[in-house]
Coordinates of C-alpha atoms in Angstrom, one line a residue:
Chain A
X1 CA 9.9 -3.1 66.7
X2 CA 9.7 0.5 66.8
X3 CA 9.7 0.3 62.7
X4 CA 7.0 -2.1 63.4
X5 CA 5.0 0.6 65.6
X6 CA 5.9 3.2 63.1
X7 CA 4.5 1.3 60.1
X8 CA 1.2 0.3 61.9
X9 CA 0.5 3.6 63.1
X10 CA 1.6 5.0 59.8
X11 CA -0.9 2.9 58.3
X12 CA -3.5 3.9 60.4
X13 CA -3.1 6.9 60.0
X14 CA -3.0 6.9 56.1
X15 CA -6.2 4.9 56.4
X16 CA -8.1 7.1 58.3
X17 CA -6.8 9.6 56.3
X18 CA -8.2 8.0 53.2
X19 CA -11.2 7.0 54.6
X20 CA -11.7 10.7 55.7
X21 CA -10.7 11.8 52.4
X22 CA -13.1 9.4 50.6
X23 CA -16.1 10.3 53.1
X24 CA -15.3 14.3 52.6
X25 CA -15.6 13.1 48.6
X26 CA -18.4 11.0 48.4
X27 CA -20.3 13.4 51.1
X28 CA -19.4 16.5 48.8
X29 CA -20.8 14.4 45.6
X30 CA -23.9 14.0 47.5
X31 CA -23.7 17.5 48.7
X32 CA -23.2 18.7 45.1
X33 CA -25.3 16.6 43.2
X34 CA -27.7 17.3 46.1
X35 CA -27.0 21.4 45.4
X36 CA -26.9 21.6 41.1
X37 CA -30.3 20.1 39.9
X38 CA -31.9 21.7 36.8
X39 CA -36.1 21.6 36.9
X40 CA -37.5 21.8 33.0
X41 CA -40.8 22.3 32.0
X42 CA -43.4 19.4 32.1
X43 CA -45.0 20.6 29.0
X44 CA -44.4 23.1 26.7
X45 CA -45.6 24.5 23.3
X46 CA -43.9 26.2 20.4
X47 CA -42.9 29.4 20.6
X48 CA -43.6 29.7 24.2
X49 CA -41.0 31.3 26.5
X50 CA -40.1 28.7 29.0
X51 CA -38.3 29.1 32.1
X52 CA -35.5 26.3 33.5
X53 CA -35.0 26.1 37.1
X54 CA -31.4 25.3 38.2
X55 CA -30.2 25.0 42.3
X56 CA -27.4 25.5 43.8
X57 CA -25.0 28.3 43.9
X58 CA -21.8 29.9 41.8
X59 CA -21.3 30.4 38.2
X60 CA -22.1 27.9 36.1
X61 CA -22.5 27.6 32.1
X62 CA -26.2 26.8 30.6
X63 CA -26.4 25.0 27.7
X64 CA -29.8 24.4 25.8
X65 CA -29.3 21.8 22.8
X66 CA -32.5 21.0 21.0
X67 CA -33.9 20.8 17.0
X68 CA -32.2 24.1 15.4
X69 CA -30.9 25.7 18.9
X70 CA -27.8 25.2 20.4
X71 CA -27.8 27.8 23.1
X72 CA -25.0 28.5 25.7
X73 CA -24.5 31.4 28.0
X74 CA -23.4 32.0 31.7
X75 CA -25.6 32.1 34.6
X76 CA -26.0 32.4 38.1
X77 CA -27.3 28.8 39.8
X78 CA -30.1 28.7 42.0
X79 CA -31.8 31.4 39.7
X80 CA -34.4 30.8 36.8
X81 CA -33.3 30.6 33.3
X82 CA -35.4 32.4 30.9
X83 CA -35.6 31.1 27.6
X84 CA -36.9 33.4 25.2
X85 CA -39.5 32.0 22.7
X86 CA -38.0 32.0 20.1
X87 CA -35.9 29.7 20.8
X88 CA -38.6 27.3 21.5
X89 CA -40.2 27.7 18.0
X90 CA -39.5 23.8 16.8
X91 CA -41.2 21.6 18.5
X92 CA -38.7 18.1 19.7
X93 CA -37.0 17.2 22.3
X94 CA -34.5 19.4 23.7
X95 CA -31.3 18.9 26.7
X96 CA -30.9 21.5 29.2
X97 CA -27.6 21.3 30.4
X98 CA -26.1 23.1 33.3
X99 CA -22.0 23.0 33.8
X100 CA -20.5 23.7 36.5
X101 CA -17.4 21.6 37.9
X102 CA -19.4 19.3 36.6
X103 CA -22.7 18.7 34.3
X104 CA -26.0 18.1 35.0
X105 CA -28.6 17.6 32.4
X106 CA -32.5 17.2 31.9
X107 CA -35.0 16.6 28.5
X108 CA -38.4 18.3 28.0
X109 CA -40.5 18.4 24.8
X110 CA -41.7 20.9 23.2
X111 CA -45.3 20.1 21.7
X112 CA -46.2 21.6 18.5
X113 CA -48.6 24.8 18.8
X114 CA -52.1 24.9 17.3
X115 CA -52.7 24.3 13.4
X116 CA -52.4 27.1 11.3
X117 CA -51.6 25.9 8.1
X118 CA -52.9 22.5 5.9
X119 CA -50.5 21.3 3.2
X120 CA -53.0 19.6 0.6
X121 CA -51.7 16.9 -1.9
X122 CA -54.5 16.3 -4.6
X123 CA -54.2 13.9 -7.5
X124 CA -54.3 13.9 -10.9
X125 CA -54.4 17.4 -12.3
X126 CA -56.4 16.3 -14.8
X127 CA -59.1 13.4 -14.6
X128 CA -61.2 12.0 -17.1
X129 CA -64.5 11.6 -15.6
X130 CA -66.7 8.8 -14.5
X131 CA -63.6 6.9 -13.6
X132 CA -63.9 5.4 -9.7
X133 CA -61.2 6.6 -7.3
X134 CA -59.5 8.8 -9.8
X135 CA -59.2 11.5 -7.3
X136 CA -57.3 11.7 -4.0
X137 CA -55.8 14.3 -1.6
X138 CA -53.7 14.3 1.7
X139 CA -53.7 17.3 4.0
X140 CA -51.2 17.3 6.6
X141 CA -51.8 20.0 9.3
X142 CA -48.8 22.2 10.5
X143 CA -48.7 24.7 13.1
X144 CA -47.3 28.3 12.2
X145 CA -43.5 27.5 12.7
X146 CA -44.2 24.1 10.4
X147 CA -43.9 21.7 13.0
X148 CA -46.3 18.6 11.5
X149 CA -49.3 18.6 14.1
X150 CA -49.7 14.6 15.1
X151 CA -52.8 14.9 17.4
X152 CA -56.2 13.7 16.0
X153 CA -58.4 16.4 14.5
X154 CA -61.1 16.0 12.0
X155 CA -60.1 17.6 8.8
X156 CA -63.3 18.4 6.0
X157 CA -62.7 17.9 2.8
X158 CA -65.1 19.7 0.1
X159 CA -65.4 18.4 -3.4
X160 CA -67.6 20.9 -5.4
X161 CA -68.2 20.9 -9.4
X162 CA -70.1 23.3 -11.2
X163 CA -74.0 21.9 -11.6
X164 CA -73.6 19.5 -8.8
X165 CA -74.1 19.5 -5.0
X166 CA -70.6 19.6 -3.1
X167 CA -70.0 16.3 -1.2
X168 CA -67.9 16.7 2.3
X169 CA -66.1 14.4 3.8
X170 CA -64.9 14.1 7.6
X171 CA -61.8 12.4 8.1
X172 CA -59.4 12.3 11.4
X173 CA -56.4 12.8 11.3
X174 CA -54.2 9.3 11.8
X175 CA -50.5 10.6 12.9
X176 CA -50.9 13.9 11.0
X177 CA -52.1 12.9 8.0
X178 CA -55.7 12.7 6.6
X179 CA -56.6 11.3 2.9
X180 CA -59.5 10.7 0.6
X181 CA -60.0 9.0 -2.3
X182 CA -63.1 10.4 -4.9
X183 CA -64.0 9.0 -8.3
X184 CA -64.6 11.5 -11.1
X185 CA -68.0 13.5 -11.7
X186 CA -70.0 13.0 -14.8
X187 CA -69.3 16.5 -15.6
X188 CA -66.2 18.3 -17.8
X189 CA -64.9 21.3 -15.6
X190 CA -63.0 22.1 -12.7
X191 CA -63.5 20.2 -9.7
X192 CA -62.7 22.4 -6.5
X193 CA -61.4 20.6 -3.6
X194 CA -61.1 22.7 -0.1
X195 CA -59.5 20.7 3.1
X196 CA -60.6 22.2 6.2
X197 CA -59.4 22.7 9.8
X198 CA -61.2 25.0 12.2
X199 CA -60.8 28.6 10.7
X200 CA -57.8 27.3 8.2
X201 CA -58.0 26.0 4.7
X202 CA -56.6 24.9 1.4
X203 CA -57.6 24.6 -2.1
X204 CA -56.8 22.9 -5.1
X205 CA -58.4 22.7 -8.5
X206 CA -58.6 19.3 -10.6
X207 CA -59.7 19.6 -14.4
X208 CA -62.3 16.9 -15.1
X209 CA -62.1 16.2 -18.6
X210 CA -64.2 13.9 -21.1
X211 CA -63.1 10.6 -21.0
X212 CA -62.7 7.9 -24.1
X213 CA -64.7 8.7 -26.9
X214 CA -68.0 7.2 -27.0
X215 CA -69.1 6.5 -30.4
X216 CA -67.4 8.1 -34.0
X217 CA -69.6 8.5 -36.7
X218 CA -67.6 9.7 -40.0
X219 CA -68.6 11.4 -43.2
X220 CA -66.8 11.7 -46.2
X221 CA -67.0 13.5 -50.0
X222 CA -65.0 13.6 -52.8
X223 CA -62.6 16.4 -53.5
X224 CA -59.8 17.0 -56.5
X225 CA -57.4 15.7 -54.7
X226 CA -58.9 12.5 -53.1
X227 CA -61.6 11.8 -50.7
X228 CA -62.3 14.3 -47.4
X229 CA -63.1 12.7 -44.4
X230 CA -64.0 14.0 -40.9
X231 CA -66.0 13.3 -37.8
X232 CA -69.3 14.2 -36.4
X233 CA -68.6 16.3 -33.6
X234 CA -66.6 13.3 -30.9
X235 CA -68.4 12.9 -27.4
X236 CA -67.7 11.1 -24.2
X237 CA -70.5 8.6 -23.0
X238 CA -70.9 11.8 -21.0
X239 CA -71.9 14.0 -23.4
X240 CA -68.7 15.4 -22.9
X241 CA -66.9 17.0 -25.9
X242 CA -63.2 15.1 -26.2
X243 CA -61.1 17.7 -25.5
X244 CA -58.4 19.2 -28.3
X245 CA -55.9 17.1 -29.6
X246 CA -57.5 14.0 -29.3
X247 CA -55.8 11.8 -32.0
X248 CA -58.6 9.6 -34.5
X249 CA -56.9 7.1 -36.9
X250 CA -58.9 7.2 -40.6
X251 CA -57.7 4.0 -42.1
X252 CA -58.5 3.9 -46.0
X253 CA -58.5 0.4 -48.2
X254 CA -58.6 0.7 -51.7
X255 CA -58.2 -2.6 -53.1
X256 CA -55.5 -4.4 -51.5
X257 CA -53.8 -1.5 -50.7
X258 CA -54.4 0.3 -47.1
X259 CA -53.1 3.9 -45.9
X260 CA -53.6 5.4 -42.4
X261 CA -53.9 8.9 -41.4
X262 CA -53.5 10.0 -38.4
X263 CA -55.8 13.5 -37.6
X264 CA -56.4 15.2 -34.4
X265 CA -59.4 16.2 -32.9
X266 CA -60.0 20.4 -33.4
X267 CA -63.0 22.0 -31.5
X268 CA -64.5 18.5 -31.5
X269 CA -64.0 17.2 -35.3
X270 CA -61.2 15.6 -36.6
X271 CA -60.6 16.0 -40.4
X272 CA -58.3 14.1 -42.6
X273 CA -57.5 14.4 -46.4
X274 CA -56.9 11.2 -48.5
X275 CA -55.7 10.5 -51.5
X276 CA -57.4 7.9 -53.8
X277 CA -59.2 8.1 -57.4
X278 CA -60.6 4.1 -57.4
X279 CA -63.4 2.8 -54.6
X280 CA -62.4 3.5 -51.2
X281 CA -63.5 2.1 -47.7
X282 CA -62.6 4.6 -45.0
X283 CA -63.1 3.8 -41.3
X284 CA -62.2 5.4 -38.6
X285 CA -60.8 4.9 -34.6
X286 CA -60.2 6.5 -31.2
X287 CA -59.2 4.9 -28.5
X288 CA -60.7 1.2 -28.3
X289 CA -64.1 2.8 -30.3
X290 CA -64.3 2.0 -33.8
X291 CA -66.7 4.0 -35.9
X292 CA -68.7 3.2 -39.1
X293 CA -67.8 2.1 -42.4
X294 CA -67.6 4.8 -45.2
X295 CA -68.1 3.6 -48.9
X296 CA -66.9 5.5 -51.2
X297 CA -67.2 4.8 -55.4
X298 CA -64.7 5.6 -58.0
X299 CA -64.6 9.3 -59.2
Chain B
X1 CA 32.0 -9.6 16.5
X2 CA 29.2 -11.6 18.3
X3 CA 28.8 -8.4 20.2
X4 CA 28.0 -6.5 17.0
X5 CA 25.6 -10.0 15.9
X6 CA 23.5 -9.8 19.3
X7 CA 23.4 -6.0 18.4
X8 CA 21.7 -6.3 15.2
X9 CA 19.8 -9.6 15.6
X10 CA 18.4 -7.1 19.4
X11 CA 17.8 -4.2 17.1
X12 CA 16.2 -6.1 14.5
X13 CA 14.0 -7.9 17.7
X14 CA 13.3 -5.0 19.0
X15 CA 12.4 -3.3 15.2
X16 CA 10.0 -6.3 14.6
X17 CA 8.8 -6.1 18.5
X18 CA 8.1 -1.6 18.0
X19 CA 6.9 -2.7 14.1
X20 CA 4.5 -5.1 15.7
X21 CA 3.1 -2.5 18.6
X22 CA 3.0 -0.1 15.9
X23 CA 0.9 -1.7 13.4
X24 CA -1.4 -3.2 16.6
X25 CA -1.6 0.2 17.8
X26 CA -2.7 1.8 14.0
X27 CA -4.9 -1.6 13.4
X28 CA -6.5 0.0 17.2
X29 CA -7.1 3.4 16.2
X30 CA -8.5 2.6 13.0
X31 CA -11.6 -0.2 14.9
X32 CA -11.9 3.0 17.1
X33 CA -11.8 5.1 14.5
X34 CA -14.2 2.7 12.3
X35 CA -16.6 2.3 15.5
X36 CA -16.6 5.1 15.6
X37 CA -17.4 6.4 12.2
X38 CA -19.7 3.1 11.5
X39 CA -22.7 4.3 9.5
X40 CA -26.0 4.0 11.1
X41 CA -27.9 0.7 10.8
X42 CA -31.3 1.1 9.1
X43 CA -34.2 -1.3 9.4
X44 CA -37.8 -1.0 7.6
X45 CA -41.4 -2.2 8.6
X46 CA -43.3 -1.4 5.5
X47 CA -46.2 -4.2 6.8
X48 CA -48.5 -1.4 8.4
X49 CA -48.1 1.3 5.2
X50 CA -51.4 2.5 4.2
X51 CA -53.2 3.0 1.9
X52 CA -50.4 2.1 -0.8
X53 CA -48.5 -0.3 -0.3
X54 CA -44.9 -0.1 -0.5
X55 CA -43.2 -1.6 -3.4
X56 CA -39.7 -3.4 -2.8
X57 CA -37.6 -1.0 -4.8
X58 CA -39.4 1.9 -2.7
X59 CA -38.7 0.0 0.5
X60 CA -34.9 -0.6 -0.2
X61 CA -34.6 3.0 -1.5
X62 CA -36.0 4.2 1.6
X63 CA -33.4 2.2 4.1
X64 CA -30.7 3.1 1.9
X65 CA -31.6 7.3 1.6
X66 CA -32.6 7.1 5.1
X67 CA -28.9 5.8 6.4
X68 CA -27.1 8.3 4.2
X69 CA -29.3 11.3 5.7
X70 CA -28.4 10.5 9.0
X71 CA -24.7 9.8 7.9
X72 CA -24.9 13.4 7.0
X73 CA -26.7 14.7 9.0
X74 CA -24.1 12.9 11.8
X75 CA -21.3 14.6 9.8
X76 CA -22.5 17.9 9.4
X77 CA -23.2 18.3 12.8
X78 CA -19.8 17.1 14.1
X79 CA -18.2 19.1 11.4
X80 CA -20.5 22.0 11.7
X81 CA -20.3 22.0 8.1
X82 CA -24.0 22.4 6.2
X83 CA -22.5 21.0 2.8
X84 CA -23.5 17.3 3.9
X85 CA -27.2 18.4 4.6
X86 CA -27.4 19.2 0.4
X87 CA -29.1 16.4 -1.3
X88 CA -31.2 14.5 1.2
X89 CA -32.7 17.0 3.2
X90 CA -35.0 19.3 1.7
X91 CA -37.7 21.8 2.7
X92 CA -38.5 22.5 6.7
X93 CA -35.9 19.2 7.5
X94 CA -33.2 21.1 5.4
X95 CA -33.3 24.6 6.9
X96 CA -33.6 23.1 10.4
X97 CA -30.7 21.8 10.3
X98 CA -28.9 24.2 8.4
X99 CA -29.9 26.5 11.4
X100 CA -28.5 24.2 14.0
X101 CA -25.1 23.8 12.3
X102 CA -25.0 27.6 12.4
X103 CA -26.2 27.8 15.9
X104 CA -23.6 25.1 17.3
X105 CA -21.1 27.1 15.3
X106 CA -21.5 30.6 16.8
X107 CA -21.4 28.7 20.1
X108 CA -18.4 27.0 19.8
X109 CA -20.2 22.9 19.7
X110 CA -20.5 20.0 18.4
X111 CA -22.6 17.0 18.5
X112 CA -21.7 13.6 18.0
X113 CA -24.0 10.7 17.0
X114 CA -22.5 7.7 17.5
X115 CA -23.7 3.9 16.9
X116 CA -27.0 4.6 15.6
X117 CA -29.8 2.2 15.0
X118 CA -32.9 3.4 13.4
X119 CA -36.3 1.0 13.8
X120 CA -38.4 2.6 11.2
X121 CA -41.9 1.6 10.6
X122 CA -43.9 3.1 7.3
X123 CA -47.2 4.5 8.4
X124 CA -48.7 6.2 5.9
X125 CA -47.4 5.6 1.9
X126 CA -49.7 8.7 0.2
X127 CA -52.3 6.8 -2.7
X128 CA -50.2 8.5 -5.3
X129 CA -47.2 7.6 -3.7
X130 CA -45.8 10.9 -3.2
X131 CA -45.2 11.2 0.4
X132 CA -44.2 8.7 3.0
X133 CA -44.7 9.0 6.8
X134 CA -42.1 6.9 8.9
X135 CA -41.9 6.3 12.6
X136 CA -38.1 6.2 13.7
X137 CA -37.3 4.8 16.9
X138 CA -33.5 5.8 17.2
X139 CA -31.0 4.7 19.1
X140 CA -27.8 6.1 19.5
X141 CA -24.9 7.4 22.1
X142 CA -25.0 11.5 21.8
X143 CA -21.9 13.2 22.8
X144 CA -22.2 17.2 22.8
X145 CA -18.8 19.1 22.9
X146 CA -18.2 22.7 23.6
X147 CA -14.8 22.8 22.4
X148 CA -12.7 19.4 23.4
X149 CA -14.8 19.4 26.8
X150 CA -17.5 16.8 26.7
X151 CA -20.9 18.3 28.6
X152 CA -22.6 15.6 27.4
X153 CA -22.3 11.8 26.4
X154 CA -25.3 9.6 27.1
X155 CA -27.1 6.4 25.3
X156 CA -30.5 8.0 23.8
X157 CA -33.5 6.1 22.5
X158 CA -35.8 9.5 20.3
X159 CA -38.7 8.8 18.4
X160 CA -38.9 10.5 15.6
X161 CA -41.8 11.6 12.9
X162 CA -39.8 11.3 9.7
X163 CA -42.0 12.4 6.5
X164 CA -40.2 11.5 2.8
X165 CA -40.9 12.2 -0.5
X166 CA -39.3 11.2 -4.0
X167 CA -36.9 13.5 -5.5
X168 CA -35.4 12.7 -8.9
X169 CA -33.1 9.6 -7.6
X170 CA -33.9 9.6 -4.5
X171 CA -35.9 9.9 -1.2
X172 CA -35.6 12.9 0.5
X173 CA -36.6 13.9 3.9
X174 CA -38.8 16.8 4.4
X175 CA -39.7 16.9 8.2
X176 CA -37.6 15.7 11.1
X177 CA -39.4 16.1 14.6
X178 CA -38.7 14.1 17.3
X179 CA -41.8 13.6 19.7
X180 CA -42.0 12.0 23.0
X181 CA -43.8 8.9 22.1
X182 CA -45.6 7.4 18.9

């Protein structure tokens, strides 16, 4: 019986004991999670100093993990936590973490800062002109620690050829990114295309250059050694001259025999030698143009 | 005699019994380890890529380039080792994260990313096809560790502006920044 007494009152005991114990935990959870909080910013841009708020008291290690940081020193709770800006340069999220007998953590954003650079993507180097959306260009705006700026602005973009009136175009930005497309101008030369943003901007050069061949008229005389043959100067529909290089194909039939030559263009003629004593018919081609017949009689 | 047979046929019970517990426990540790270790799982939208569309070769180069760069970006930052960043990071992406590996090494941590999932959705495929802008919404559990001691372990969902271009054999990535919403 006494056992009996012993036991119960034993067990009592222990369970109030417990209960006490667990209350006195669970109260001092509260209480502590109650006492360490850490406050982070709202808002925040990069390369601003920021400042993180922690309660509580005692030591305690800080942690601050974001894009390119991983920060950790000791501070004091309950004080502020300056953190220098140039920590805060990339903009992302980042964890503030405060440890103490155990960790609290909070995540803020760091917004990227105002534009200061345009990166600007224009296609082809070189463009034959007169051709329809030959050109294009992407300018992506980036503020001065190269975080990629996401928030709509109108970015201008200037197309401007010698002899002809520069054309803008105002395009807003669609997740950081704006693009054009352009056709060619009637015009050999450089084409200068500027992207604009407020006070910043960015420049590329595309060569227009003359496109196919328009027509090939050939002349030809006899020489020693066979017939010469060349072109009248070559031209685009344009006008254009066809630049250097530019390969013409004199095909020569004498008889049932044919030869081919291939000759490139050189300041705007292209000359070919070819040998043959009997009558000749020499024609010539660049490209998808054909040009004219050339007769030529026995020497 | 017996003795010496209920000996040896115990032993040999208790070998196959320890062999069995053994190989269970290894078989264990390796799922853990594998779970652990399993590389992230990368889907594409390509539908809403403008104004190019993006060609099926493009779009399964993409998923695949994508999953190794985070498989080494995971590993370089639980390693703290910047020789899995070389290849497909380049540009602001690349010396970002070279400078976090350096700044998780002075301070003694490490990072963990663990059972990722990436939704990525093509937004922009450049006319020329020579940049590519992604939305990534990841998912993953991040553990931070300074030292052995975990200060960190949490689910995360990040959104992140992912912008790609074509390298020789590959896509790279070229910008990295996670933003609070799309």
């Amino acid at each position: 019986m006494s056992w009996s007494i012993n036991t119960v009152c034993r067990n009592r005991s222990l369970r109030s004991t417990l209960g006490l114990a667990l209350g006195t935990m669970v109260l001092a959870a509260v209480a502590f999670s109650q006492d360490m909080n850490v406050r982070v910013p709202s808002s925040a841009a990069a390369g601003d100093s920021i400042s993180i708020g922690t309660t509580g008291s005692g030591s305690a290690t800080f942690y601050l993990i974001g894009p390119t940081v991983s920060l950790k020193h000791d501070v004091q709770l309950g004080t502020e936590i300056v953190v220098p800006s140039k920590q805060t340069e990339i903009a992302g999220q980042y964890k503030a973490i405060v440890c103490s007998e155990h960790c609290q953590s909070a995540d803020f954003f760091v917004a990227p800062a105002k534009a200061a650079s345009l990166t600007l993507l224009v296609h082809p180097s070189r463009v034959p002109v007169g051709q329809n959306d030959a050109i294009s260009g992407v300018a992506l705006a980036f503020d001065e620690y190269g975080n990629l700026i996401f928030e709509p602005s109108t970015v201008d973009f200037q197309l401007s050829a010698k002899g002809s009136t520069p054309t803008i175009r105002s395009v807003q930005t669609q997740n950081g990114v704006a693009w054009f497309r352009a056709p060619s101008g009637k015009a050999a030369g450089a084409l200068q295309i500027t992207a604009s943003l407020h006070d910043i901007a960015a420049r590329r050069v595309v060569q227009q250059v003359a496109s196919e061949p328009c027509n090939l008229r050939i002349k030809g005389q006899r020489t020693r050694k066979g017939v010469l043959v060349e072109t009248e100067p070559i031209r685009d529909c344009a006008g254009n001259p066809v630049p250097d290089g530019t390969v013409v194909t004199f095909t020569a039939k004498a008889g049932n025999e044919i030869s081919t030559v291939d000759a490139p263009v050189k300041q705007d003629v292209a000359r070919a030698q070819i040998q043959a004593k009997g009558p000749l018919v020499v024609s010539a081609a660049s490209g998808v143009v054909m040009g004219n017949e050339l007769r030529l009689e026995a020497q | 005699m017996s003795r010496r047979a209920d000996k040896s046929s115990l032993a040999r019970a208790f070998g196959l019994r320890g062999a069995f517990w053994v190989v269970s426990g290894v078989l264990l540790a390796a799922l853990g380890c594998f779970a652990a270790d399993s590389p992230p799982q990368v889907t594409l939208d390509a539908t809403k890529a403008a104004p190019r569309t993006v060609e099926a070769l493009t779009e399964r180069s993409i998923v695949r380039d994508y999953r190794f760069a985070w498989a080494n970006l995971s590993q370089a930052l639980a390693s703290n080792s910047a020789e899995p960043l070389n290849g497909l990071f380049q540009g602001t992406a690349n010396s970002r994260l070279h400078d976090e590996v350096s700044s998780q090494l002075r301070n003694g941590l490490t990072s963990r990313y663990l059972n990722q999932t990436h939704k990525l959705e093509a937004v922009f495929y450049a006319p020329e096809g020579d940049v590519m802008e992604l939305h990534d919404t990841a998912e993953y559990d991040l553990e931070v560790l300074d030292g052995n001691k975990t200060i960190q372990s949490a689910h995360a969902v990040v959104h992140y502006i992912v912008l790609m271009t074509p390298g020789a054999d590959r896509w790279v990535v070229r910008q990295l920044q996670s933003v609070p919403h799309f």
